[in-house]
Amino acid sequence: MTYTKEQIQGENADYSGFGIDTKIIIAGQEYFKHRVHWYEDGNLGFLVEDTAFFIHRGVISRKSAVIKTLINSSPTTHLDNIIPPYEQLHSSFTKGLPFIKLGSEDRAIDFARVLDFVYPEVLCSTPAPELTTAEVMGLVRFANKYLIREVKAWAVSTLESTHLVVVEDEWVTGALEKRYLQNPGFCVDIIQLSMECQLPQFLPLAFYALATMEWSVQPQAAVLSLDRLSPADRWRVLQGRGALAEAVKEMGSDAYGSIPTEKQCPEDAQTCYEVWSEVASNPHHWWANLLLHPLEELELLLVKAESESMCEMCYTELQTETRGFRDELMGRLTEFFRLE
């Protein structure tokens, strides 16, 4: 049996009103019926947090071998009755319907979103939902735990393309400055998710952000977020910071040992000099920034070169040196933070 988009998603996909219609008692405990994933012709229930789902055994079993095993091996609880004064709202369910309680760490919102995907025809016939980064990360964690491969693959791809940065990205400064460097706890969340769900592609820049963070301007609560890291990961942050600084000194000396001036431009172009003016006028300040935030500083230089009308020779030289410097640092982040 297949289901329409309206049957599975409801009139809108706003999950903020979980179970607003009916309360039920199962094994002596009160739950809210999920207002979307409670099917009249279902044959198996799931209890997640304070929400009850009633779905079809075959649909979920085909997508998750872990849940299939759970169904076959777990004791079930049963629907008792509807709590007054909600009796007039209940459907024609009888006692004896089986329910399985998922883990205490599982979230109803994640299970609901998984069901949005795994029901027949939904994944291919409906637009991808617009989820926040935290929601996609929750979906990855749930799908990883229960080995729901299609959902995990979609969620990981969404993180890569929209929400998080990886070393293959052409530019990372915007995401680092707006999200990573403003929120150490977010970086810790990424590291924990990546370790738990075998997603090494998200680790290098999360560790980079923590290693280059200006902790003096962070609130105490942000600093305490580091306590959620393992001792080994806290050591990676410190060790990586030192290795990164050494690499910047070594590669930077080769790339920018002598700063070009206007007279060195073959076309004597003022714009060529202006691109390097910040470096030439205050090299100590520029080097300090380069050591603190090397990727951001190098990308800023590349952006400035793109926006100015440099002569072809100066532009090519700057692009070659700076892009090569930046890409080599990116490529060595895994080495710096000992993530292999």
GROMACS .gro file of C-alpha atoms in nm:
model
  340
    1MET     CA    1   0.000   0.000   0.000
    2THR     CA    2   0.131   0.349  -0.087
    3TYR     CA    3   0.059   0.682   0.079
    4THR     CA    4   0.013   1.029  -0.056
    5LYS     CA    5   0.230   1.322   0.046
    6GLU     CA    6  -0.064   1.462   0.243
    7GLN     CA    7  -0.113   1.135   0.431
    8ILE     CA    8   0.250   1.116   0.534
    9GLN     CA    9   0.344   1.480   0.589
   10GLY     CA   10   0.009   1.624   0.682
   11GLU     CA   11  -0.108   1.964   0.565
   12ASN     CA   12   0.226   2.108   0.671
   13ALA     CA   13   0.545   1.958   0.804
   14ASP     CA   14   0.563   2.164   1.122
   15TYR     CA   15   0.649   1.922   1.400
   16SER     CA   16   0.625   2.178   1.677
   17GLY     CA   17   0.278   2.051   1.766
   18PHE     CA   18   0.365   1.691   1.843
   19GLY     CA   19   0.060   1.498   1.952
   20ILE     CA   20  -0.171   1.794   2.004
   21ASP     CA   21  -0.482   1.586   1.925
   22THR     CA   22  -0.489   1.283   2.152
   23LYS     CA   23  -0.326   1.146   2.462
   24ILE     CA   24  -0.310   0.776   2.533
   25ILE     CA   25  -0.189   0.555   2.815
   26ILE     CA   26   0.049   0.275   2.729
   27ALA     CA   27   0.176   0.048   3.005
   28GLY     CA   28   0.053   0.300   3.259
   29GLN     CA   29   0.238   0.596   3.108
   30GLU     CA   30   0.091   0.893   2.924
   31TYR     CA   31   0.197   0.959   2.563
   32PHE     CA   32   0.095   1.191   2.281
   33LYS     CA   33  -0.013   1.029   1.957
   34HIS     CA   34   0.203   1.164   1.676
   35ARG     CA   35  -0.032   1.363   1.457
   36VAL     CA   36   0.125   1.245   1.128
   37HIS     CA   37   0.277   0.902   1.180
   38TRP     CA   38  -0.018   0.734   1.345
   39TYR     CA   39  -0.186   0.519   1.083
   40GLU     CA   40  -0.527   0.362   1.130
   41ASP     CA   41  -0.414   0.048   0.948
   42GLY     CA   42  -0.079   0.026   1.127
   43ASN     CA   43   0.031  -0.289   1.305
   44LEU     CA   44   0.325  -0.183   1.521
   45GLY     CA   45   0.386   0.105   1.760
   46PHE     CA   46   0.700   0.284   1.877
   47LEU     CA   47   0.743   0.497   2.187
   48VAL     CA   48   1.004   0.771   2.166
   49GLU     CA   49   1.030   1.025   2.448
   50ASP     CA   50   0.667   1.118   2.523
   51THR     CA   51   0.539   1.046   2.172
   52ALA     CA   52   0.367   0.735   2.037
   53PHE     CA   53   0.391   0.633   1.670
   54PHE     CA   54   0.175   0.366   1.508
   55ILE     CA   55   0.312   0.253   1.173
   56HIS     CA   56   0.358  -0.051   0.950
   57ARG     CA   57   0.605  -0.321   1.049
   58GLY     CA   58   0.703  -0.403   0.691
   59VAL     CA   59   0.787  -0.044   0.596
   60ILE     CA   60   1.035   0.019   0.875
   61SER     CA   61   1.176  -0.337   0.875
   62ARG     CA   62   1.279  -0.312   0.511
   63LYS     CA   63   1.478   0.004   0.577
   64SER     CA   64   1.655  -0.091   0.901
   65ALA     CA   65   1.797  -0.432   0.989
   66VAL     CA   66   1.858  -0.302   1.341
   67ILE     CA   67   1.493  -0.213   1.395
   68LYS     CA   68   1.388  -0.542   1.234
   69THR     CA   69   1.601  -0.728   1.489
   70LEU     CA   70   1.460  -0.508   1.765
   71ILE     CA   71   1.106  -0.592   1.656
   72ASN     CA   72   1.177  -0.964   1.659
   73SER     CA   73   1.359  -0.971   1.991
   74SER     CA   74   1.212  -0.697   2.212
   75PRO     CA   75   0.928  -0.741   2.457
   76THR     CA   76   0.633  -0.520   2.369
   77THR     CA   77   0.395  -0.314   2.579
   78HIS     CA   78   0.029  -0.266   2.494
   79LEU     CA   79  -0.224   0.010   2.447
   80ASP     CA   80  -0.446   0.037   2.754
   81ASN     CA   81  -0.699   0.313   2.700
   82ILE     CA   82  -0.748   0.676   2.608
   83ILE     CA   83  -0.722   0.925   2.893
   84PRO     CA   84  -1.047   1.106   2.972
   85PRO     CA   85  -1.161   1.362   2.858
   86TYR     CA   86  -1.007   1.260   2.526
   87GLU     CA   87  -1.225   0.952   2.478
   88GLN     CA   88  -1.432   1.116   2.207
   89LEU     CA   89  -1.117   1.174   1.998
   90HIS     CA   90  -0.976   0.824   1.987
   91SER     CA   91  -0.984   0.598   1.683
   92SER     CA   92  -1.115   0.243   1.681
   93PHE     CA   93  -0.806   0.086   1.833
   94THR     CA   94  -0.846  -0.209   2.063
   95LYS     CA   95  -0.633  -0.332   2.348
   96GLY     CA   96  -0.342  -0.561   2.276
   97LEU     CA   97  -0.161  -0.355   2.010
   98PRO     CA   98   0.219  -0.398   2.032
   99PHE     CA   99   0.449  -0.105   2.110
  100ILE     CA  100   0.829  -0.100   2.130
  101LYS     CA  101   1.008   0.163   2.339
  102LEU     CA  102   1.323   0.302   2.178
  103GLY     CA  103   1.630   0.421   2.369
  104SER     CA  104   1.620   0.703   2.621
  105GLU     CA  105   1.873   0.898   2.413
  106ASP     CA  106   1.654   0.882   2.099
  107ARG     CA  107   1.442   1.183   2.004
  108ALA     CA  108   1.088   1.178   1.870
  109ILE     CA  109   1.165   1.454   1.619
  110ASP     CA  110   1.443   1.244   1.464
  111PHE     CA  111   1.229   0.931   1.439
  112ALA     CA  112   0.949   1.136   1.282
  113ARG     CA  113   1.181   1.277   1.018
  114VAL     CA  114   1.318   0.930   0.944
  115LEU     CA  115   0.961   0.813   0.887
  116ASP     CA  116   0.909   1.104   0.647
  117PHE     CA  117   1.179   0.948   0.432
  118VAL     CA  118   1.123   0.575   0.464
  119TYR     CA  119   0.754   0.560   0.381
  120PRO     CA  120   0.686   0.454   0.019
  121GLU     CA  121   0.731   0.719  -0.251
  122VAL     CA  122   0.811   1.003  -0.012
  123LEU     CA  123   1.186   1.025  -0.067
  124CYS     CA  124   1.157   1.048  -0.445
  125SER     CA  125   0.831   1.241  -0.478
  126THR     CA  126   0.859   1.525  -0.228
  127PRO     CA  127   1.104   1.816  -0.202
  128ALA     CA  128   1.388   1.778   0.045
  129PRO     CA  129   1.280   1.939   0.374
  130GLU     CA  130   1.455   2.255   0.485
  131LEU     CA  131   1.614   2.150   0.811
  132THR     CA  132   1.846   2.335   1.044
  133THR     CA  133   2.200   2.210   1.096
  134ALA     CA  134   2.107   2.067   1.436
  135GLU     CA  135   1.810   1.884   1.284
  136VAL     CA  136   2.021   1.729   1.009
  137MET     CA  137   2.285   1.627   1.262
  138GLY     CA  138   2.014   1.462   1.472
  139LEU     CA  139   1.892   1.277   1.165
  140VAL     CA  140   2.245   1.153   1.093
  141ARG     CA  141   2.286   1.029   1.449
  142PHE     CA  142   1.953   0.843   1.453
  143ALA     CA  143   2.001   0.693   1.105
  144ASN     CA  144   2.353   0.585   1.195
  145LYS     CA  145   2.241   0.414   1.515
  146TYR     CA  146   1.967   0.217   1.341
  147LEU     CA  147   2.158   0.163   1.013
  148ILE     CA  148   1.906   0.341   0.793
  149ARG     CA  149   2.151   0.390   0.509
  150GLU     CA  150   1.941   0.593   0.263
  151VAL     CA  151   1.854   0.850   0.524
  152LYS     CA  152   2.208   0.875   0.658
  153ALA     CA  153   2.349   0.919   0.307
  154TRP     CA  154   2.103   1.201   0.233
  155ALA     CA  155   2.167   1.374   0.566
  156VAL     CA  156   2.547   1.350   0.538
  157SER     CA  157   2.534   1.484   0.182
  158THR     CA  158   2.321   1.774   0.305
  159LEU     CA  159   2.571   1.854   0.580
  160GLU     CA  160   2.854   1.853   0.327
  161SER     CA  161   2.680   2.071   0.071
  162THR     CA  162   2.491   2.315   0.291
  163HIS     CA  163   2.574   2.316   0.661
  164LEU     CA  164   2.935   2.221   0.741
  165VAL     CA  165   3.276   2.274   0.581
  166VAL     CA  166   3.522   2.012   0.457
  167VAL     CA  167   3.879   2.040   0.331
  168GLU     CA  168   3.767   2.008  -0.032
  169ASP     CA  169   3.565   2.332  -0.014
  170GLU     CA  170   3.705   2.617  -0.220
  171TRP     CA  171   3.627   2.876   0.049
  172VAL     CA  172   3.579   2.824   0.422
  173THR     CA  173   3.621   3.170   0.578
  174GLY     CA  174   3.254   3.265   0.572
  175ALA     CA  175   3.136   2.953   0.753
  176LEU     CA  176   3.425   2.961   0.999
  177GLU     CA  177   3.367   3.323   1.098
  178LYS     CA  178   2.987   3.311   1.113
  179ARG     CA  179   2.936   2.975   1.281
  180TYR     CA  180   3.243   2.786   1.398
  181LEU     CA  181   3.449   3.063   1.556
  182GLN     CA  182   3.144   3.216   1.725
  183ASN     CA  183   3.037   2.892   1.890
  184PRO     CA  184   3.291   2.650   2.039
  185GLY     CA  185   3.006   2.425   2.152
  186PHE     CA  186   2.901   2.384   1.789
  187CYS     CA  187   3.253   2.269   1.701
  188VAL     CA  188   3.242   2.018   1.986
  189ASP     CA  189   2.905   1.892   1.859
  190ILE     CA  190   3.058   1.836   1.514
  191ILE     CA  191   3.352   1.646   1.660
  192GLN     CA  192   3.130   1.424   1.873
  193LEU     CA  193   2.896   1.350   1.582
  194SER     CA  194   3.187   1.277   1.349
  195MET     CA  195   3.351   1.037   1.593
  196GLU     CA  196   3.023   0.862   1.673
  197CYS     CA  197   2.902   0.827   1.314
  198GLN     CA  198   3.235   0.771   1.134
  199LEU     CA  199   3.239   1.102   0.946
  200PRO     CA  200   3.607   1.203   0.937
  201GLN     CA  201   3.550   1.466   0.667
  202PHE     CA  202   3.402   1.707   0.922
  203LEU     CA  203   3.681   1.677   1.181
  204PRO     CA  204   3.972   1.884   1.040
  205LEU     CA  205   3.799   2.222   1.027
  206ALA     CA  206   3.616   2.171   1.356
  207PHE     CA  207   3.952   2.110   1.525
  208TYR     CA  208   4.105   2.400   1.331
  209ALA     CA  209   3.834   2.634   1.461
  210LEU     CA  210   3.894   2.530   1.822
  211ALA     CA  211   4.271   2.561   1.780
  212THR     CA  212   4.251   2.912   1.633
  213MET     CA  213   3.968   3.038   1.852
  214GLU     CA  214   4.026   3.364   2.043
  215TRP     CA  215   3.932   3.227   2.382
  216SER     CA  216   3.985   3.557   2.564
  217VAL     CA  217   3.666   3.696   2.409
  218GLN     CA  218   3.457   3.383   2.466
  219PRO     CA  219   3.215   3.360   2.761
  220GLN     CA  220   3.290   3.113   3.036
  221ALA     CA  221   3.014   2.878   2.921
  222ALA     CA  222   3.177   2.854   2.579
  223VAL     CA  223   3.514   2.769   2.731
  224LEU     CA  224   3.352   2.499   2.943
  225SER     CA  225   3.218   2.332   2.629
  226LEU     CA  226   3.568   2.190   2.582
  227ASP     CA  227   3.500   1.967   2.883
  228ARG     CA  228   3.273   1.763   2.656
  229LEU     CA  229   3.576   1.658   2.452
  230SER     CA  230   3.776   1.352   2.545
  231PRO     CA  231   4.127   1.409   2.689
  232ALA     CA  232   4.271   1.282   2.359
  233ASP     CA  233   4.070   1.534   2.158
  234ARG     CA  234   4.164   1.822   2.389
  235TRP     CA  235   4.526   1.725   2.336
  236ARG     CA  236   4.467   1.724   1.959
  237VAL     CA  237   4.355   2.087   1.979
  238LEU     CA  238   4.673   2.195   2.159
  239GLN     CA  239   4.907   1.982   1.952
  240GLY     CA  240   4.743   2.089   1.628
  241ARG     CA  241   4.774   2.457   1.717
  242GLY     CA  242   5.150   2.420   1.755
  243ALA     CA  243   5.193   2.214   1.438
  244LEU     CA  244   4.983   2.462   1.241
  245ALA     CA  245   5.190   2.759   1.359
  246GLU     CA  246   5.516   2.588   1.264
  247ALA     CA  247   5.385   2.507   0.917
  248VAL     CA  248   5.267   2.866   0.865
  249LYS     CA  249   5.610   3.001   0.959
  250GLU     CA  250   5.787   2.760   0.729
  251MET     CA  251   5.560   2.791   0.426
  252GLY     CA  252   5.495   3.161   0.477
  253SER     CA  253   5.864   3.246   0.471
  254ASP     CA  254   5.899   3.071   0.137
  255ALA     CA  255   5.589   3.231  -0.013
  256TYR     CA  256   5.616   3.584   0.125
  257GLY     CA  257   5.981   3.624   0.211
  258SER     CA  258   5.991   3.950   0.020
  259ILE     CA  259   5.682   4.163  -0.025
  260PRO     CA  260   5.632   4.313  -0.375
  261THR     CA  261   5.612   4.689  -0.408
  262GLU     CA  262   5.473   4.912  -0.677
  263LYS     CA  263   5.814   4.940  -0.847
  264GLN     CA  264   5.834   4.561  -0.887
  265CYS     CA  265   5.515   4.547  -1.094
  266PRO     CA  266   5.611   4.514  -1.463
  267GLU     CA  267   5.327   4.749  -1.555
  268ASP     CA  268   5.389   4.988  -1.264
  269ALA     CA  269   5.023   4.941  -1.164
  270GLN     CA  270   4.894   5.116  -0.854
  271THR     CA  271   4.629   4.848  -0.797
  272CYS     CA  272   4.897   4.578  -0.773
  273TYR     CA  273   5.066   4.769  -0.495
  274GLU     CA  274   4.737   4.829  -0.313
  275VAL     CA  275   4.667   4.458  -0.287
  276TRP     CA  276   4.992   4.415  -0.096
  277SER     CA  277   4.979   4.747   0.087
  278GLU     CA  278   4.848   4.605   0.414
  279VAL     CA  279   5.128   4.351   0.419
  280ALA     CA  280   5.399   4.593   0.312
  281SER     CA  281   5.294   4.874   0.545
  282ASN     CA  282   5.262   4.663   0.860
  283PRO     CA  283   5.422   4.322   0.809
  284HIS     CA  284   5.430   4.239   1.182
  285HIS     CA  285   5.054   4.287   1.211
  286TRP     CA  286   4.991   4.081   0.898
  287TRP     CA  287   5.215   3.798   1.014
  288ALA     CA  288   5.046   3.796   1.355
  289ASN     CA  289   4.707   3.758   1.187
  290LEU     CA  290   4.844   3.491   0.955
  291LEU     CA  291   4.967   3.289   1.252
  292LEU     CA  292   4.637   3.328   1.438
  293HIS     CA  293   4.397   3.260   1.150
  294PRO     CA  294   4.599   3.137   0.852
  295LEU     CA  295   4.319   3.003   0.631
  296GLU     CA  296   4.104   3.312   0.676
  297GLU     CA  297   4.394   3.551   0.614
  298LEU     CA  298   4.501   3.372   0.297
  299GLU     CA  299   4.147   3.358   0.162
  300LEU     CA  300   4.103   3.728   0.238
  301LEU     CA  301   4.412   3.800   0.028
  302LEU     CA  302   4.272   3.590  -0.257
  303VAL     CA  303   3.938   3.771  -0.243
  304LYS     CA  304   4.113   4.109  -0.244
  305ALA     CA  305   4.313   4.005  -0.549
  306GLU     CA  306   3.993   3.901  -0.726
  307SER     CA  307   3.828   4.236  -0.659
  308GLU     CA  308   4.121   4.452  -0.774
  309SER     CA  309   4.237   4.511  -1.132
  310MET     CA  310   4.584   4.370  -1.094
  311CYS     CA  311   4.811   4.318  -1.391
  312GLU     CA  312   4.816   3.963  -1.524
  313MET     CA  313   5.166   3.883  -1.401
  314CYS     CA  314   5.110   4.007  -1.044
  315TYR     CA  315   4.768   3.843  -1.026
  316THR     CA  316   4.903   3.508  -1.145
  317GLU     CA  317   5.193   3.525  -0.901
  318LEU     CA  318   4.971   3.609  -0.605
  319GLN     CA  319   4.713   3.345  -0.695
  320THR     CA  320   4.976   3.075  -0.743
  321GLU     CA  321   5.161   3.145  -0.419
  322THR     CA  322   4.861   3.215  -0.198
  323ARG     CA  323   4.629   2.944  -0.329
  324GLY     CA  324   4.912   2.691  -0.307
  325PHE     CA  325   4.988   2.797   0.051
  326ARG     CA  326   4.623   2.780   0.151
  327ASP     CA  327   4.559   2.444  -0.016
  328GLU     CA  328   4.866   2.284   0.139
  329LEU     CA  329   4.759   2.396   0.486
  330MET     CA  330   4.411   2.256   0.425
  331GLY     CA  331   4.554   1.930   0.302
  332ARG     CA  332   4.770   1.892   0.612
  333LEU     CA  333   4.503   1.963   0.875
  334THR     CA  334   4.449   1.591   0.925
  335GLU     CA  335   4.822   1.556   0.987
  336PHE     CA  336   4.840   1.856   1.221
  337PHE     CA  337   4.559   1.726   1.444
  338ARG     CA  338   4.664   1.360   1.417
  339LEU     CA  339   4.328   1.246   1.284
  340GLU     CA  340   4.450   0.955   1.073
   0.00000   0.00000   0.00000
